[in-house]
Amino acid sequence: MLTNEIRVAFEAFNKGGNIVSVNQITAGLINATYLIETDKKEKYILQKINSFVFKNPDGLMKNIVGVTKHLSEKIKEYGGDDKRETLNFQPCTDGKYYFTDENNGVWRMYIYVDEALTYNKPKNNDTFRSAGCTFGRFMKLLADYPADTLYETIVNFHNTPARYENFLKAVEADIKGRKEVCQDAIDFVVSRKADTHRLTDLIAEGKLPLRVTHNDTKLNNVLFDIATDKSICVIDLDTIMPGLSMYDFGDSIRSGANRAKEDETDLSKVSIDLELFETYVDGYLSETADSLTDTELENLAFGAKLMTFECGIRFLTDYLEGDVYFRTTHPEHNIVRARNQFKLVADMEEHMDEMNAIVMKYKEKYKK
Ligand code: GN1
Ligand code: MG
């Protein structure tokens, strides 16, 4: 629906033409996203940035514009199509890549990648393998990006011990009186405290390299070409920051290799699909095996479990704090999501040896 604020924001990017249609895209849980079509037959994605989550739009957009320009150059070097394989953000008349409206709403806009779609669940093994290649290539193309110029858009985003501490505070404060009804989930988290610091300990010991990572690699954050069904373009670039390969690998597994959707209430449907896990490992390592260290490879499967655990902790914390962070459609939404993630964690624990063996199999295949 075309509202006044959407029209004003669109006009700030000075592309000309009149809006003929607006469609909200609700797949993401953070920003408000609109597909805009104009009478000049042009299509754009206009996004209102969630300013509760992202406090510094200037730093955020500098990261994103810097990274997408870097990607464009690389894509052109290998003969790819930089109009489809990366997002192209549009400046306003003042040269800034975002617009602040009269209510302090912050907006940005990029050219819509046409003839492409996203999947919430892999359509088949090939789709998921292809996503693995694309996220792996993304990290590879950014290997020489100056990481120290990146602004930390969400401080401690994948710092699981810090997430754990926030969770404990939320339990303690219990501002919504929800603690009692989710004691099972609270106990689940507390009993796995030791897992929270395994990767941060390895970082502190200098045993894991920080890389430029995406940090939010769920399957619907990559676009697929409708004609070929190959994944082409990584989207949702707000959390690009220095991070670990396990974060990107892990979050893809969390979201794509769960047999159920993230907010499935029937927990008997939630489990890790090892065939999908394998197909993603194949795609991801086909691009990255040579650059990953042995310690990274040994921790990839654990990373999948940790990202699932951390996401569950975040959903549970948000439930305890009254649903202030993630978009929800009903009061139980966050606790449903948390229990779902914890069921997946428990299932991954059962299959951890198999998951590690699969990673080693593809290490042998791809590492020269
Ligand atoms: C959010 O923005 P979106 O929907 O792609 C969240 C991720 C969570 C995910 C859970 C910036 O991702 O960290 O894993 O929801 N993004 C942010 O679905 O917090
Ligand atoms: Mg998204």
Coordinates of C-alpha atoms and ligand atoms in Angstrom, one line a residue:
M1 CA 0.0 0.0 0.0
L2 CA 1.4 3.4 -1.0
T3 CA 1.6 5.6 2.1
N4 CA 2.8 9.1 2.3
E5 CA 6.0 8.2 4.1
I6 CA 6.9 5.6 1.4
R7 CA 6.3 8.2 -1.4
V8 CA 8.4 10.9 0.4
A9 CA 11.2 8.4 1.0
F10 CA 11.1 7.1 -2.6
E11 CA 11.3 10.7 -4.0
A12 CA 14.3 11.5 -1.8
F13 CA 16.3 9.1 -4.0
N14 CA 15.4 11.2 -7.0
K15 CA 14.9 8.4 -9.6
G16 CA 11.9 10.1 -11.3
G17 CA 8.7 8.3 -12.3
N18 CA 5.6 7.8 -10.3
I19 CA 5.0 4.8 -8.1
V20 CA 2.4 2.4 -9.6
S21 CA 2.6 -0.3 -7.0
V22 CA 4.0 -1.1 -3.6
N23 CA 4.3 -4.6 -2.1
Q24 CA 5.6 -5.3 1.3
I25 CA 8.0 -8.2 1.6
T26 CA 7.7 -9.8 5.1
A27 CA 10.4 -12.5 5.0
G28 CA 12.9 -10.5 7.1
L29 CA 12.4 -10.1 10.8
I30 CA 14.1 -6.8 11.3
N31 CA 13.6 -4.1 8.6
A32 CA 10.4 -3.0 6.7
T33 CA 10.9 -3.9 3.0
Y34 CA 8.9 -2.7 0.0
L35 CA 9.1 -3.6 -3.6
I36 CA 8.3 -0.4 -5.6
E37 CA 7.3 -0.3 -9.3
T38 CA 7.2 2.9 -11.2
D39 CA 5.5 4.0 -14.4
K40 CA 9.0 4.1 -16.0
K41 CA 8.9 0.3 -15.6
E42 CA 11.6 0.4 -13.0
K43 CA 11.7 -1.7 -9.9
Y44 CA 13.4 -0.9 -6.6
I45 CA 13.6 -2.2 -3.1
L46 CA 12.9 0.6 -0.6
Q47 CA 13.7 -0.3 3.0
K48 CA 13.0 1.4 6.3
I49 CA 15.9 0.5 8.6
N50 CA 15.0 -0.7 12.0
S51 CA 16.5 2.1 14.1
F52 CA 16.0 0.2 17.4
V53 CA 18.4 -2.4 16.1
F54 CA 20.7 -0.2 14.0
K55 CA 21.6 3.0 15.8
N56 CA 24.1 4.4 13.4
P57 CA 22.8 4.5 9.8
D58 CA 25.9 6.4 8.6
G59 CA 28.3 3.6 9.7
L60 CA 25.9 0.9 8.5
M61 CA 25.5 2.3 5.0
K62 CA 29.3 3.1 4.7
N63 CA 29.9 -0.7 5.3
I64 CA 27.3 -1.8 2.8
V65 CA 28.3 0.6 0.1
G66 CA 32.0 -0.1 0.6
V67 CA 31.4 -3.9 0.4
T68 CA 29.0 -3.8 -2.5
K69 CA 31.4 -1.7 -4.6
H70 CA 34.2 -4.1 -3.7
L71 CA 32.0 -7.0 -4.8
S72 CA 31.1 -5.2 -8.0
E73 CA 34.8 -4.9 -9.0
K74 CA 35.5 -8.5 -8.2
I75 CA 32.4 -9.7 -10.1
K76 CA 33.5 -7.7 -13.2
E77 CA 37.0 -9.1 -12.9
Y78 CA 35.7 -12.7 -13.2
G79 CA 33.3 -11.7 -16.0
G80 CA 30.1 -12.0 -13.9
D81 CA 27.1 -9.7 -14.0
D82 CA 27.4 -7.1 -11.3
K83 CA 23.8 -6.0 -11.8
R84 CA 22.6 -9.4 -10.6
E85 CA 25.3 -10.8 -8.4
T86 CA 25.4 -7.9 -5.9
L87 CA 23.0 -5.3 -4.7
N88 CA 23.3 -1.8 -6.2
F89 CA 22.4 0.9 -3.7
Q90 CA 21.2 4.3 -4.8
P91 CA 22.4 7.7 -3.4
C92 CA 20.1 10.6 -2.5
T93 CA 20.7 14.0 -4.0
D94 CA 22.9 14.9 -1.1
G95 CA 25.2 12.0 -2.0
K96 CA 24.3 10.0 1.1
Y97 CA 23.1 6.4 0.7
Y98 CA 20.2 6.9 3.1
F99 CA 17.4 9.3 3.7
T100 CA 16.1 10.5 7.1
D101 CA 12.4 11.5 7.1
E102 CA 10.7 14.0 9.3
N103 CA 10.0 11.4 11.9
N104 CA 13.6 10.2 12.0
G105 CA 12.8 7.1 10.0
V106 CA 15.8 6.0 8.0
W107 CA 15.4 4.7 4.4
R108 CA 17.7 3.2 1.8
M109 CA 17.0 2.0 -1.7
Y110 CA 18.6 -0.5 -4.2
I111 CA 17.7 -1.7 -7.7
Y112 CA 15.5 -4.7 -7.5
V113 CA 17.1 -7.9 -8.9
D114 CA 14.4 -9.0 -11.3
E115 CA 13.6 -12.6 -12.3
A116 CA 14.9 -13.8 -8.9
L117 CA 13.3 -15.3 -5.8
T118 CA 14.1 -16.4 -2.2
Y119 CA 13.4 -19.7 -0.5
N120 CA 12.6 -20.1 3.2
K121 CA 13.3 -23.8 2.8
P122 CA 15.6 -25.4 0.2
K123 CA 13.5 -26.5 -2.8
N124 CA 15.9 -29.4 -3.3
N125 CA 19.5 -30.4 -2.6
D126 CA 20.8 -28.5 -5.5
T127 CA 19.3 -25.3 -4.2
F128 CA 21.0 -25.6 -0.9
R129 CA 24.3 -26.6 -2.4
S130 CA 24.1 -23.5 -4.6
A131 CA 23.5 -21.3 -1.5
G132 CA 26.6 -22.9 0.1
C133 CA 28.7 -21.9 -3.0
T134 CA 27.3 -18.4 -3.0
F135 CA 27.9 -17.7 0.7
G136 CA 31.4 -19.3 0.4
R137 CA 32.2 -17.2 -2.6
F138 CA 31.0 -14.1 -0.8
M139 CA 33.5 -14.6 2.0
K140 CA 36.2 -15.4 -0.6
L141 CA 35.6 -12.2 -2.6
L142 CA 35.8 -10.2 0.6
A143 CA 39.1 -11.8 1.8
D144 CA 41.1 -8.7 0.8
Y145 CA 38.5 -6.2 2.0
P146 CA 40.0 -3.9 4.7
A147 CA 38.2 -5.4 7.7
D148 CA 39.4 -2.6 10.1
T149 CA 37.4 0.0 8.1
L150 CA 34.1 -1.9 9.0
Y151 CA 31.9 -0.3 11.6
E152 CA 30.5 -2.8 14.1
T153 CA 26.8 -2.4 13.3
I154 CA 25.6 -4.6 16.2
V155 CA 28.1 -4.8 19.0
N156 CA 28.8 -8.4 20.1
F157 CA 26.4 -9.8 17.5
H158 CA 27.8 -13.3 17.6
N159 CA 29.4 -13.0 21.0
T160 CA 27.6 -16.0 22.5
P161 CA 28.9 -15.5 26.0
A162 CA 27.6 -11.9 25.9
R163 CA 24.2 -13.2 24.5
Y164 CA 24.2 -15.6 27.5
E165 CA 24.8 -12.8 30.0
N166 CA 21.9 -10.7 28.4
F167 CA 19.7 -13.8 28.7
L168 CA 20.5 -14.2 32.4
K169 CA 19.7 -10.5 33.0
A170 CA 16.3 -11.0 31.2
V171 CA 15.6 -14.0 33.3
E172 CA 16.5 -12.1 36.4
A173 CA 14.4 -9.0 35.5
D174 CA 11.5 -11.1 34.2
I175 CA 9.7 -7.8 33.3
K176 CA 6.7 -9.6 31.6
G177 CA 6.3 -12.3 34.2
R178 CA 6.9 -15.0 31.5
K179 CA 9.7 -16.8 33.3
E180 CA 7.6 -19.6 34.8
V181 CA 6.0 -20.7 31.5
C182 CA 9.4 -21.1 29.9
Q183 CA 11.5 -22.7 32.6
D184 CA 12.1 -25.7 30.4
A185 CA 13.8 -23.5 27.8
I186 CA 15.7 -21.5 30.5
D187 CA 17.1 -24.8 31.9
F188 CA 18.1 -26.0 28.5
V189 CA 20.2 -22.9 28.0
V190 CA 21.8 -22.9 31.5
S191 CA 22.8 -26.6 31.1
R192 CA 24.8 -25.7 28.0
K193 CA 26.7 -22.7 29.3
A194 CA 30.0 -24.3 28.5
D195 CA 29.2 -24.3 24.8
T196 CA 28.8 -20.5 24.7
H197 CA 32.5 -19.7 25.0
R198 CA 34.2 -22.5 23.0
L199 CA 34.7 -20.3 19.9
T200 CA 35.4 -17.0 21.7
D201 CA 38.1 -18.9 23.8
L202 CA 39.7 -20.0 20.5
I203 CA 39.6 -16.4 19.3
A204 CA 41.3 -15.2 22.5
E205 CA 43.9 -17.9 22.1
G206 CA 44.7 -16.7 18.6
K207 CA 43.6 -20.0 17.1
L208 CA 40.8 -18.7 14.8
P209 CA 41.1 -16.0 12.1
L210 CA 38.6 -13.2 12.0
R211 CA 37.3 -12.7 8.4
V212 CA 34.9 -10.4 6.8
T213 CA 31.6 -12.3 7.2
H214 CA 27.9 -11.8 6.5
N215 CA 26.7 -13.1 9.9
D216 CA 23.1 -13.5 8.9
T217 CA 23.2 -16.3 6.3
K218 CA 19.8 -17.7 6.5
L219 CA 18.6 -19.2 3.3
N220 CA 16.2 -16.3 2.5
N221 CA 19.1 -13.9 2.5
V222 CA 20.3 -15.2 -0.9
L223 CA 18.6 -14.6 -4.2
F224 CA 18.0 -17.4 -6.8
D225 CA 17.8 -16.9 -10.5
I226 CA 14.3 -18.0 -11.6
A227 CA 15.6 -19.3 -15.0
T228 CA 18.5 -21.4 -13.7
D229 CA 17.5 -21.9 -10.1
K230 CA 21.1 -21.1 -9.1
S231 CA 21.8 -18.8 -6.2
I232 CA 23.2 -15.5 -7.5
C233 CA 23.2 -12.7 -5.0
V234 CA 23.7 -12.3 -1.2
I235 CA 21.3 -9.8 0.3
D236 CA 20.5 -8.4 3.8
L237 CA 24.0 -6.9 4.3
D238 CA 23.4 -5.1 7.6
T239 CA 25.5 -7.4 9.7
I240 CA 28.7 -7.6 7.6
M241 CA 31.4 -7.3 10.2
P242 CA 34.6 -9.1 11.1
G243 CA 33.5 -12.6 12.2
L244 CA 34.2 -16.3 12.0
S245 CA 33.6 -18.7 9.0
M246 CA 31.6 -20.8 11.5
Y247 CA 29.1 -18.0 11.9
D248 CA 28.2 -17.9 8.2
F249 CA 28.3 -21.7 7.7
G250 CA 26.5 -22.3 11.0
D251 CA 23.6 -19.9 10.4
S252 CA 22.9 -21.4 7.0
I253 CA 22.6 -24.9 8.5
R254 CA 20.5 -23.6 11.3
S255 CA 18.0 -22.1 8.9
G256 CA 18.2 -24.4 5.8
A257 CA 18.9 -27.9 7.2
N258 CA 16.1 -27.9 9.8
R259 CA 13.4 -30.2 8.5
A260 CA 10.8 -27.8 9.9
K261 CA 10.4 -24.1 9.6
E262 CA 11.9 -21.8 12.3
D263 CA 8.5 -21.3 14.0
E264 CA 7.1 -24.8 13.6
T265 CA 5.2 -25.6 16.8
D266 CA 5.2 -29.4 16.3
L267 CA 8.6 -30.1 17.6
S268 CA 8.5 -33.7 16.4
K269 CA 9.0 -32.2 12.9
V270 CA 12.2 -30.4 13.9
S271 CA 15.4 -32.2 13.2
I272 CA 18.7 -31.9 11.2
D273 CA 18.5 -33.2 7.7
L274 CA 21.9 -34.7 7.2
E275 CA 21.5 -35.0 3.4
L276 CA 20.9 -31.2 3.2
F277 CA 23.8 -30.7 5.7
E278 CA 26.0 -32.7 3.4
T279 CA 25.0 -30.9 0.2
Y280 CA 25.6 -27.5 1.9
V281 CA 29.1 -28.6 3.1
D282 CA 29.8 -29.7 -0.5
G283 CA 28.9 -26.3 -1.9
Y284 CA 30.5 -24.2 0.8
L285 CA 33.8 -26.1 0.9
S286 CA 34.0 -26.2 -2.9
E287 CA 34.6 -22.4 -2.6
T288 CA 36.4 -22.2 0.7
A289 CA 38.3 -25.4 1.6
D290 CA 41.6 -24.0 0.5
S291 CA 41.4 -20.9 2.6
L292 CA 40.0 -22.4 5.8
T293 CA 42.4 -23.6 8.5
D294 CA 42.2 -27.0 10.1
T295 CA 40.8 -25.5 13.3
E296 CA 38.0 -23.8 11.3
L297 CA 37.2 -27.0 9.5
E298 CA 37.2 -28.9 12.8
N299 CA 34.7 -26.4 14.3
L300 CA 32.3 -26.0 11.4
A301 CA 29.8 -28.6 12.6
F302 CA 30.0 -27.2 16.1
G303 CA 29.4 -23.7 14.6
A304 CA 26.1 -25.0 13.2
K305 CA 25.1 -26.1 16.6
L306 CA 26.3 -22.9 18.3
M307 CA 24.5 -20.6 15.8
T308 CA 21.3 -22.5 16.4
F309 CA 21.8 -22.4 20.2
E310 CA 22.6 -18.6 20.1
C311 CA 19.6 -17.9 18.0
G312 CA 17.4 -19.8 20.4
I313 CA 18.9 -17.8 23.3
R314 CA 18.1 -14.6 21.4
F315 CA 14.5 -15.6 20.8
L316 CA 14.1 -16.6 24.4
T317 CA 15.6 -13.4 25.6
D318 CA 13.3 -11.4 23.4
Y319 CA 10.3 -13.4 24.7
L320 CA 11.3 -12.6 28.3
E321 CA 11.8 -8.9 27.4
G322 CA 8.4 -8.6 25.8
D323 CA 9.1 -9.1 22.0
V324 CA 11.0 -5.8 21.4
Y325 CA 13.5 -7.1 18.8
F326 CA 12.2 -9.7 16.4
R327 CA 9.0 -9.2 14.3
T328 CA 6.3 -11.4 15.9
T329 CA 2.8 -12.1 14.8
H330 CA 1.5 -13.5 18.2
P331 CA 2.6 -13.4 21.8
E332 CA 4.0 -16.9 21.8
H333 CA 5.9 -16.5 18.6
N334 CA 9.4 -16.0 20.2
I335 CA 9.0 -18.9 22.7
V336 CA 7.9 -21.2 19.9
R337 CA 10.9 -20.2 17.9
A338 CA 13.2 -20.7 20.9
R339 CA 11.9 -24.2 21.7
N340 CA 12.2 -25.0 18.0
Q341 CA 15.9 -24.0 17.9
F342 CA 16.6 -25.9 21.1
K343 CA 15.1 -29.1 19.7
L344 CA 17.3 -28.7 16.7
V345 CA 20.4 -28.2 19.0
A346 CA 19.5 -31.4 20.8
D347 CA 19.2 -33.3 17.5
M348 CA 22.5 -31.9 16.2
E349 CA 24.2 -33.1 19.5
E350 CA 22.9 -36.6 18.6
H351 CA 24.4 -36.4 15.1
M352 CA 27.6 -34.4 15.8
D353 CA 30.0 -37.2 14.9
E354 CA 28.3 -37.7 11.6
M355 CA 28.3 -34.0 10.9
N356 CA 32.0 -33.8 11.6
A357 CA 32.7 -36.8 9.4
I358 CA 30.9 -35.1 6.5
V359 CA 33.0 -32.0 6.9
M360 CA 36.2 -34.1 6.8
K361 CA 35.0 -36.0 3.7
Y362 CA 34.6 -32.7 1.8
K363 CA 37.9 -31.4 3.2
E364 CA 39.6 -34.4 1.6
K365 CA 37.7 -33.7 -1.6
Y366 CA 38.5 -30.0 -2.0
K367 CA 41.5 -29.1 0.0
K368 CA 44.7 -29.1 -2.1
Ligands
GN1_1 C1 17.0 -11.9 11.7 O1 16.8 -9.9 9.3 P1 16.6 -11.3 9.1 O2 15.2 -11.8 9.2 O3 17.3 -11.9 7.9 C2 18.2 -11.6 12.6 C3 19.1 -12.8 12.5 C4 18.4 -14.0 13.0 C5 17.1 -14.2 12.2 C6 16.2 -15.3 12.7 C7 20.0 -8.3 12.3 O4 17.4 -12.0 10.4 O5 20.3 -12.6 13.3 O6 19.2 -15.2 12.9 O7 16.3 -13.0 12.2 N1 18.9 -10.4 12.1 C8 19.4 -9.5 12.9 O8 15.3 -15.6 11.8 O9 19.2 -9.5 14.1
MG2 MG 16.6 -11.1 5.7

